[in-house]
PDB file of C-alpha atoms in Angstrom:
ATOM      1  CA  SER W   1       0.329   0.084   0.133  1.00 46.00           C
ATOM      2  CA  GLN W   2       1.247   3.632  -0.596  1.00 50.00           C
ATOM      3  CA  GLN W   3       2.390   5.320   2.086  1.00 66.00           C
ATOM      4  CA  GLY W   4       3.588   8.951   0.279  1.00 74.00           C
ATOM      5  CA  GLU W   5       1.288  10.192  -2.662  1.00 84.00           C
ATOM      6  CA  GLU W   6       2.428  12.981  -4.694  1.00 85.00           C
ATOM      7  CA  ASP W   7       1.222  16.104  -6.191  1.00 87.00           C
ATOM      8  CA  PRO W   8       0.159  16.859  -8.500  1.00 93.00           C
ATOM      9  CA  GLN W   9       1.015  13.684 -11.191  1.00 93.00           C
ATOM     10  CA  ALA W  10       3.156  15.294 -13.917  1.00 96.00           C
ATOM     11  CA  LEU W  11       4.453  18.809 -14.130  1.00 97.00           C
ATOM     12  CA  SER W  12       5.742  20.790 -16.754  1.00 97.00           C
ATOM     13  CA  ILE W  13       7.630  24.028 -16.723  1.00 97.00           C
ATOM     14  CA  GLN W  14      10.463  26.180 -18.685  1.00 97.00           C
ATOM     15  CA  GLU W  15      14.165  26.093 -17.968  1.00 98.00           C
ATOM     16  CA  GLY W  16      14.858  28.323 -15.323  1.00 98.00           C
ATOM     17  CA  GLU W  17      10.859  28.122 -13.239  1.00 98.00           C
ATOM     18  CA  ASN W  18      10.621  26.227 -10.066  1.00 98.00           C
ATOM     19  CA  ALA W  19       9.856  23.709  -9.535  1.00 97.00           C
ATOM     20  CA  THR W  20       7.101  22.653  -6.392  1.00 97.00           C
ATOM     21  CA  MET W  21       6.020  18.918  -5.871  1.00 97.00           C
ATOM     22  CA  ASN W  22       4.374  17.767  -2.682  1.00 96.00           C
ATOM     23  CA  CYS W  23       3.862  14.655  -0.949  1.00 95.00           C
ATOM     24  CA  SER W  24       1.691  13.817   2.004  1.00 95.00           C
ATOM     25  CA  TYR W  25       1.690  10.711   3.966  1.00 93.00           C
ATOM     26  CA  LYS W  26      -0.526   8.307   6.768  1.00 90.00           C
ATOM     27  CA  THR W  27       0.927   8.098   9.397  1.00 88.00           C
ATOM     28  CA  SER W  28       3.962   8.864  12.172  1.00 89.00           C
ATOM     29  CA  ILE W  29       7.282   8.740  10.247  1.00 89.00           C
ATOM     30  CA  ASN W  30      11.798   9.118  11.100  1.00 89.00           C
ATOM     31  CA  ASN W  31      12.121  10.336   8.032  1.00 91.00           C
ATOM     32  CA  LEU W  32      11.193  10.737   4.532  1.00 94.00           C
ATOM     33  CA  GLN W  33      13.237  10.880   1.620  1.00 96.00           C
ATOM     34  CA  TRP W  34      13.314  12.347  -2.022  1.00 97.00           C
ATOM     35  CA  TYR W  35      14.437   9.765  -4.933  1.00 98.00           C
ATOM     36  CA  ARG W  36      14.292  10.653  -8.350  1.00 98.00           C
ATOM     37  CA  GLN W  37      14.017   8.625 -12.122  1.00 98.00           C
ATOM     38  CA  ASN W  38      15.249   8.913 -14.545  1.00 97.00           C
ATOM     39  CA  SER W  39      13.193   7.141 -17.371  1.00 95.00           C
ATOM     40  CA  GLY W  40      14.259   3.333 -18.435  1.00 93.00           C
ATOM     41  CA  ARG W  41      16.559   4.314 -14.918  1.00 95.00           C
ATOM     42  CA  GLY W  42      16.227   2.904 -11.481  1.00 96.00           C
ATOM     43  CA  LEU W  43      15.713   5.391  -8.924  1.00 98.00           C
ATOM     44  CA  VAL W  44      17.792   7.694  -7.298  1.00 97.00           C
ATOM     45  CA  HIS W  45      18.426   8.362  -4.022  1.00 97.00           C
ATOM     46  CA  LEU W  46      17.916  12.778  -3.127  1.00 97.00           C
ATOM     47  CA  ILE W  47      17.738  14.902  -0.516  1.00 96.00           C
ATOM     48  CA  LEU W  48      17.007  12.676   3.830  1.00 95.00           C
ATOM     49  CA  ILE W  49      15.040  14.665   6.242  1.00 95.00           C
ATOM     50  CA  ARG W  50      14.386  13.484   9.622  1.00 94.00           C
ATOM     51  CA  SER W  51      10.987  14.141  11.839  1.00 93.00           C
ATOM     52  CA  ASN W  52      12.877  16.207  14.504  1.00 95.00           C
ATOM     53  CA  GLU W  53      13.858  19.122  10.764  1.00 96.00           C
ATOM     54  CA  ARG W  54      11.561  21.487   8.805  1.00 97.00           C
ATOM     55  CA  GLU W  55      13.713  22.681   6.815  1.00 98.00           C
ATOM     56  CA  LYS W  56      17.096  20.713   3.920  1.00 97.00           C
ATOM     57  CA  HIS W  57      18.559  22.027   1.383  1.00 96.00           C
ATOM     58  CA  SER W  58      20.802  20.613  -0.850  1.00 95.00           C
ATOM     59  CA  GLY W  59      22.013  22.148  -4.280  1.00 97.00           C
ATOM     60  CA  ARG W  60      19.580  23.225  -5.842  1.00 98.00           C
ATOM     61  CA  LEU W  61      16.704  21.384  -4.023  1.00 98.00           C
ATOM     62  CA  ARG W  62      15.036  22.179  -1.237  1.00 98.00           C
ATOM     63  CA  VAL W  63      12.805  20.504   1.415  1.00 98.00           C
ATOM     64  CA  THR W  64      10.506  20.814   4.095  1.00 98.00           C
ATOM     65  CA  LEU W  65       8.116  18.749   6.670  1.00 98.00           C
ATOM     66  CA  ASP W  66       5.832  19.064   8.519  1.00 97.00           C
ATOM     67  CA  THR W  67       4.419  16.786  10.565  1.00 95.00           C
ATOM     68  CA  SER W  68       1.751  18.189  11.923  1.00 95.00           C
ATOM     69  CA  LYS W  69       0.539  17.808   8.936  1.00 96.00           C
ATOM     70  CA  LYS W  70       1.866  14.484   7.807  1.00 95.00           C
ATOM     71  CA  SER W  71       3.202  16.249   4.720  1.00 96.00           C
ATOM     72  CA  SER W  72       6.280  17.657   2.452  1.00 97.00           C
ATOM     73  CA  SER W  73       7.273  19.594  -0.695  1.00 98.00           C
ATOM     74  CA  LEU W  74      10.301  19.070  -3.076  1.00 98.00           C
ATOM     75  CA  LEU W  75      11.154  22.611  -4.232  1.00 98.00           C
ATOM     76  CA  ILE W  76      14.387  22.639  -7.221  1.00 98.00           C
ATOM     77  CA  THR W  77      15.070  26.761  -7.643  1.00 98.00           C
ATOM     78  CA  ALA W  78      16.216  26.983 -11.866  1.00 98.00           C
ATOM     79  CA  SER W  79      15.411  24.074 -12.907  1.00 98.00           C
ATOM     80  CA  ARG W  80      16.314  22.675 -16.579  1.00 97.00           C
ATOM     81  CA  ALA W  81      16.149  20.127 -19.302  1.00 97.00           C
ATOM     82  CA  ALA W  82      18.128  18.410 -17.844  1.00 97.00           C
ATOM     83  CA  ASP W  83      15.429  17.897 -14.510  1.00 98.00           C
ATOM     84  CA  THR W  84      13.527  16.599 -16.397  1.00 98.00           C
ATOM     85  CA  ALA W  85      11.882  13.138 -14.623  1.00 98.00           C
ATOM     86  CA  SER W  86       9.923  11.448 -12.285  1.00 97.00           C
ATOM     87  CA  TYR W  87      10.462  12.202  -8.541  1.00 98.00           C
ATOM     88  CA  PHE W  88       8.762   9.814  -5.815  1.00 97.00           C
ATOM     89  CA  CYS W  89       9.049  10.445  -2.031  1.00 96.00           C
ATOM     90  CA  ALA W  90       9.322   7.342   0.258  1.00 95.00           C
ATOM     91  CA  THR W  91       9.195   6.962   3.672  1.00 93.00           C
ATOM     92  CA  ASP W  92       9.737   4.729   6.823  1.00 86.00           C
ATOM     93  CA  GLY W  93       6.804   4.623   9.296  1.00 74.00           C
ATOM     94  CA  ASN W  94       8.277   5.589  12.002  1.00 68.00           C
ATOM     95  CA  GLN W  95       9.176   1.377  12.688  1.00 69.00           C
ATOM     96  CA  ALA W  96      12.341  -0.182  13.147  1.00 68.00           C
ATOM     97  CA  GLY W  97      13.773  -2.326  10.388  1.00 76.00           C
ATOM     98  CA  THR W  98      10.475  -1.350   8.118  1.00 85.00           C
ATOM     99  CA  ALA W  99      11.206  -1.255   4.492  1.00 91.00           C
ATOM    100  CA  LEU W 100      11.057   2.147   2.602  1.00 93.00           C
ATOM    101  CA  ILE W 101       7.268   2.707   1.104  1.00 92.00           C
ATOM    102  CA  PHE W 102       6.603   4.828  -1.846  1.00 93.00           C
ATOM    103  CA  GLY W 103       4.318   7.200  -3.814  1.00 91.00           C
ATOM    104  CA  LYS W 104       3.375   6.719  -6.537  1.00 91.00           C
ATOM    105  CA  GLY W 105       5.389  10.336  -7.864  1.00 94.00           C
ATOM    106  CA  THR W 106       5.937  13.008  -9.873  1.00 96.00           C
ATOM    107  CA  THR W 107       6.337  13.550 -12.872  1.00 97.00           C
ATOM    108  CA  LEU W 108       8.254  16.250 -13.704  1.00 98.00           C
ATOM    109  CA  SER W 109       9.422  17.967 -17.796  1.00 98.00           C
ATOM    110  CA  VAL W 110      11.452  21.552 -17.772  1.00 98.00           C
ATOM    111  CA  SER W 111      11.336  22.037 -21.499  1.00 97.00           C
ATOM    112  CA  SER W 112      13.869  24.864 -23.046  1.00 90.00           C
TER     113      SER W 112
ATOM    114  CA  ASP R   1      31.547   0.096  -6.509  1.00 67.00           C
ATOM    115  CA  ALA R   2      29.983  -0.920  -9.820  1.00 80.00           C
ATOM    116  CA  GLY R   3      26.556   0.148  -7.759  1.00 95.00           C
ATOM    117  CA  VAL R   4      23.952  -2.629  -8.306  1.00 98.00           C
ATOM    118  CA  ILE R   5      23.645  -4.988 -11.281  1.00 98.00           C
ATOM    119  CA  GLN R   6      20.931  -6.876 -11.899  1.00 98.00           C
ATOM    120  CA  SER R   7      20.379  -9.114 -14.810  1.00 98.00           C
ATOM    121  CA  PRO R   8      18.547  -9.319 -16.924  1.00 98.00           C
ATOM    122  CA  ARG R   9      18.570  -5.879 -18.375  1.00 97.00           C
ATOM    123  CA  HIS R  10      14.958  -7.215 -21.051  1.00 98.00           C
ATOM    124  CA  GLU R  11      13.123 -10.877 -19.783  1.00 98.00           C
ATOM    125  CA  VAL R  12      10.500 -11.705 -22.604  1.00 98.00           C
ATOM    126  CA  THR R  13       8.669 -15.456 -22.058  1.00 97.00           C
ATOM    127  CA  GLU R  14       5.337 -17.402 -22.837  1.00 98.00           C
ATOM    128  CA  MET R  15       3.173 -17.136 -20.205  1.00 98.00           C
ATOM    129  CA  GLY R  16       3.339 -20.522 -18.395  1.00 97.00           C
ATOM    130  CA  GLN R  17       7.318 -20.675 -17.666  1.00 98.00           C
ATOM    131  CA  GLU R  18       9.623 -19.860 -15.077  1.00 98.00           C
ATOM    132  CA  VAL R  19      11.224 -16.531 -14.935  1.00 98.00           C
ATOM    133  CA  THR R  20      14.939 -15.801 -12.443  1.00 98.00           C
ATOM    134  CA  LEU R  21      16.088 -12.189 -11.910  1.00 98.00           C
ATOM    135  CA  ARG R  22      19.068 -12.200 -10.261  1.00 98.00           C
ATOM    136  CA  CYS R  23      20.794  -9.052  -7.837  1.00 98.00           C
ATOM    137  CA  LYS R  24      24.321  -7.663  -6.487  1.00 98.00           C
ATOM    138  CA  PRO R  25      23.908  -5.339  -3.914  1.00 98.00           C
ATOM    139  CA  ILE R  26      26.355  -3.368  -2.951  1.00 97.00           C
ATOM    140  CA  SER R  27      29.629  -4.727  -1.258  1.00 96.00           C
ATOM    141  CA  GLY R  28      28.728  -3.636   2.988  1.00 94.00           C
ATOM    142  CA  HIS R  29      25.550  -2.995   2.474  1.00 95.00           C
ATOM    143  CA  ASN R  30      23.792  -5.457   5.124  1.00 94.00           C
ATOM    144  CA  SER R  31      19.409  -5.192   3.880  1.00 96.00           C
ATOM    145  CA  LEU R  32      18.686  -5.029   0.386  1.00 98.00           C
ATOM    146  CA  PHE R  33      14.707  -4.707  -1.743  1.00 98.00           C
ATOM    147  CA  TRP R  34      12.755  -6.386  -4.148  1.00 98.00           C
ATOM    148  CA  TYR R  35      10.475  -3.842  -6.603  1.00 97.00           C
ATOM    149  CA  ARG R  36       7.674  -4.246  -8.774  1.00 97.00           C
ATOM    150  CA  GLN R  37       6.558  -1.024 -10.807  1.00 97.00           C
ATOM    151  CA  THR R  38       3.984  -1.141 -12.076  1.00 96.00           C
ATOM    152  CA  MET R  39       1.668   2.725 -14.247  1.00 92.00           C
ATOM    153  CA  MET R  40      -0.781   1.109 -12.240  1.00 91.00           C
ATOM    154  CA  ARG R  41       0.025   0.720  -9.397  1.00 91.00           C
ATOM    155  CA  GLY R  42       3.375   2.626  -9.115  1.00 93.00           C
ATOM    156  CA  LEU R  43       6.621   1.197  -7.352  1.00 95.00           C
ATOM    157  CA  GLU R  44       5.100  -1.653  -4.522  1.00 94.00           C
ATOM    158  CA  LEU R  45       7.620  -3.555  -2.040  1.00 95.00           C
ATOM    159  CA  LEU R  46       7.827  -7.622  -2.924  1.00 96.00           C
ATOM    160  CA  ILE R  47      10.489  -8.830  -0.244  1.00 96.00           C
ATOM    161  CA  TYR R  48      13.275  -7.445   1.607  1.00 95.00           C
ATOM    162  CA  PHE R  49      16.698  -9.287   3.266  1.00 97.00           C
ATOM    163  CA  ASN R  50      18.367  -8.136   6.000  1.00 95.00           C
ATOM    164  CA  ASN R  51      22.233  -9.743   6.873  1.00 95.00           C
ATOM    165  CA  ASN R  52      20.776 -12.903   4.026  1.00 96.00           C
ATOM    166  CA  VAL R  53      17.409 -12.989   6.274  1.00 96.00           C
ATOM    167  CA  PRO R  54      13.987 -12.407   5.105  1.00 95.00           C
ATOM    168  CA  ILE R  55      11.637  -9.920   7.069  1.00 93.00           C
ATOM    169  CA  ASP R  56       9.361  -9.182   5.200  1.00 91.00           C
ATOM    170  CA  ASP R  57       7.431 -10.755   2.300  1.00 92.00           C
ATOM    171  CA  SER R  58       4.111  -9.452   2.978  1.00 90.00           C
ATOM    172  CA  GLY R  59       4.194  -7.848  -0.638  1.00 91.00           C
ATOM    173  CA  MET R  60       4.674 -10.947  -2.277  1.00 94.00           C
ATOM    174  CA  PRO R  61       1.669 -11.746  -5.013  1.00 86.00           C
ATOM    175  CA  GLU R  62       1.072 -15.188  -4.198  1.00 83.00           C
ATOM    176  CA  ASP R  63       3.461 -18.850  -4.006  1.00 91.00           C
ATOM    177  CA  ARG R  64       4.209 -18.445  -7.694  1.00 96.00           C
ATOM    178  CA  PHE R  65       6.718 -15.804  -6.513  1.00 97.00           C
ATOM    179  CA  SER R  66      10.232 -16.751  -4.094  1.00 97.00           C
ATOM    180  CA  ALA R  67      13.294 -14.751  -3.734  1.00 98.00           C
ATOM    181  CA  LYS R  68      16.048 -16.585  -1.703  1.00 97.00           C
ATOM    182  CA  MET R  69      19.594 -14.317  -0.515  1.00 98.00           C
ATOM    183  CA  PRO R  70      22.301 -17.811   0.128  1.00 97.00           C
ATOM    184  CA  ASN R  71      24.932 -14.961   0.558  1.00 96.00           C
ATOM    185  CA  ALA R  72      25.672 -11.269   0.537  1.00 95.00           C
ATOM    186  CA  SER R  73      26.750 -10.974  -2.284  1.00 96.00           C
ATOM    187  CA  PHE R  74      23.803 -11.426  -4.617  1.00 97.00           C
ATOM    188  CA  SER R  75      20.037 -12.631  -4.675  1.00 98.00           C
ATOM    189  CA  THR R  76      17.313 -13.841  -6.871  1.00 98.00           C
ATOM    190  CA  LEU R  77      13.481 -13.661  -7.248  1.00 98.00           C
ATOM    191  CA  LYS R  78      12.002 -16.205  -9.131  1.00 98.00           C
ATOM    192  CA  ILE R  79       8.530 -16.589 -10.752  1.00 97.00           C
ATOM    193  CA  GLN R  80       6.640 -19.933 -11.554  1.00 97.00           C
ATOM    194  CA  PRO R  81       4.346 -20.121 -13.220  1.00 97.00           C
ATOM    195  CA  SER R  82       4.607 -16.600 -15.282  1.00 97.00           C
ATOM    196  CA  GLU R  83       1.502 -15.175 -15.837  1.00 97.00           C
ATOM    197  CA  PRO R  84       1.194 -12.220 -18.042  1.00 97.00           C
ATOM    198  CA  ARG R  85       0.233 -10.353 -15.441  1.00 96.00           C
ATOM    199  CA  ASP R  86       3.652 -10.197 -14.297  1.00 97.00           C
ATOM    200  CA  SER R  87       5.272  -7.976 -16.757  1.00 98.00           C
ATOM    201  CA  ALA R  88       6.300  -5.030 -14.977  1.00 98.00           C
ATOM    202  CA  VAL R  89      10.046  -3.577 -13.970  1.00 98.00           C
ATOM    203  CA  TYR R  90      11.315  -5.524 -11.076  1.00 98.00           C
ATOM    204  CA  PHE R  91      14.174  -3.204  -9.266  1.00 98.00           C
ATOM    205  CA  CYS R  92      16.892  -4.280  -6.589  1.00 98.00           C
ATOM    206  CA  ALA R  93      18.292  -1.987  -4.279  1.00 98.00           C
ATOM    207  CA  SER R  94      20.710  -1.728  -1.580  1.00 97.00           C
ATOM    208  CA  SER R  95      21.059   0.261   1.762  1.00 96.00           C
ATOM    209  CA  LEU R  96      23.416  -0.213   5.082  1.00 93.00           C
ATOM    210  CA  GLU R  97      20.177  -0.695   6.901  1.00 88.00           C
ATOM    211  CA  PRO R  98      16.471  -1.021   6.347  1.00 89.00           C
ATOM    212  CA  THR R  99      15.368   2.293   6.665  1.00 86.00           C
ATOM    213  CA  GLY R 100      18.062   3.390   4.515  1.00 84.00           C
ATOM    214  CA  GLY R 101      20.098   5.612   6.759  1.00 79.00           C
ATOM    215  CA  GLY R 102      21.485   8.897   5.433  1.00 82.00           C
ATOM    216  CA  GLN R 103      22.795   7.825   2.297  1.00 89.00           C
ATOM    217  CA  GLY R 104      19.163   5.772   0.981  1.00 94.00           C
ATOM    218  CA  TYR R 105      18.771   3.304  -1.580  1.00 96.00           C
ATOM    219  CA  THR R 106      20.711   2.437  -4.204  1.00 97.00           C
ATOM    220  CA  PHE R 107      19.236   0.838  -7.154  1.00 98.00           C
ATOM    221  CA  GLY R 108      19.240  -1.053  -9.790  1.00 98.00           C
ATOM    222  CA  SER R 109      18.900  -0.654 -13.954  1.00 97.00           C
ATOM    223  CA  GLY R 110      16.071  -3.037 -13.453  1.00 98.00           C
ATOM    224  CA  THR R 111      14.766  -5.663 -15.601  1.00 98.00           C
ATOM    225  CA  ARG R 112      11.825  -5.236 -17.821  1.00 98.00           C
ATOM    226  CA  LEU R 113       9.964  -8.564 -17.283  1.00 98.00           C
ATOM    227  CA  THR R 114       7.255  -9.053 -20.356  1.00 98.00           C
ATOM    228  CA  VAL R 115       5.184 -12.369 -20.272  1.00 98.00           C
ATOM    229  CA  VAL R 116       2.828 -13.012 -23.980  1.00 98.00           C
TER     230      VAL R 116
END
């Protein structure tokens, strides 16, 4: 079953614009992670935010976490054509030894 | 390290045939996961191993699916007999710990299975 759900399902923007994707989840968590998947490839880990953190940055990526609303957002600033991919959030369900559960993803298309 | 290695990359088989997917995790990673990805259902966890021991196989669809991890450097996912609804991309991933820790999961490139 899906723990996280991304919104929107698809997003199309122009190069240079910012892209924001949201993730909502159902149960409490220890951490939330974001992954990117290029077409025909496996998922790649982007960033992890822990339940006691509210915001985290990595290069052009900014992740926020609101545990009271059980939601997270991923912001990609100054997007590039190479950012075209699907983005997934994953949660651990706040149980020791459990595997990550992934949402269905947001498909981002960046046109030049 | 070459990353997580899966084989084959593509597999086309006839309904009723046995299919075996293979995975070599990253050396030193203690946890190994098998996921299945379809458009309809997204990325589903099938089974995961920790220190070569199956921990959670609740996602394995039915008895036709089985997975083994005979040692720390090799795992297989077998489907017997295969059915058209098994068509999907199957991913293997590995990590230092079940929830990935700070570095998350490392995924292989996947095996695209088509059952006709």
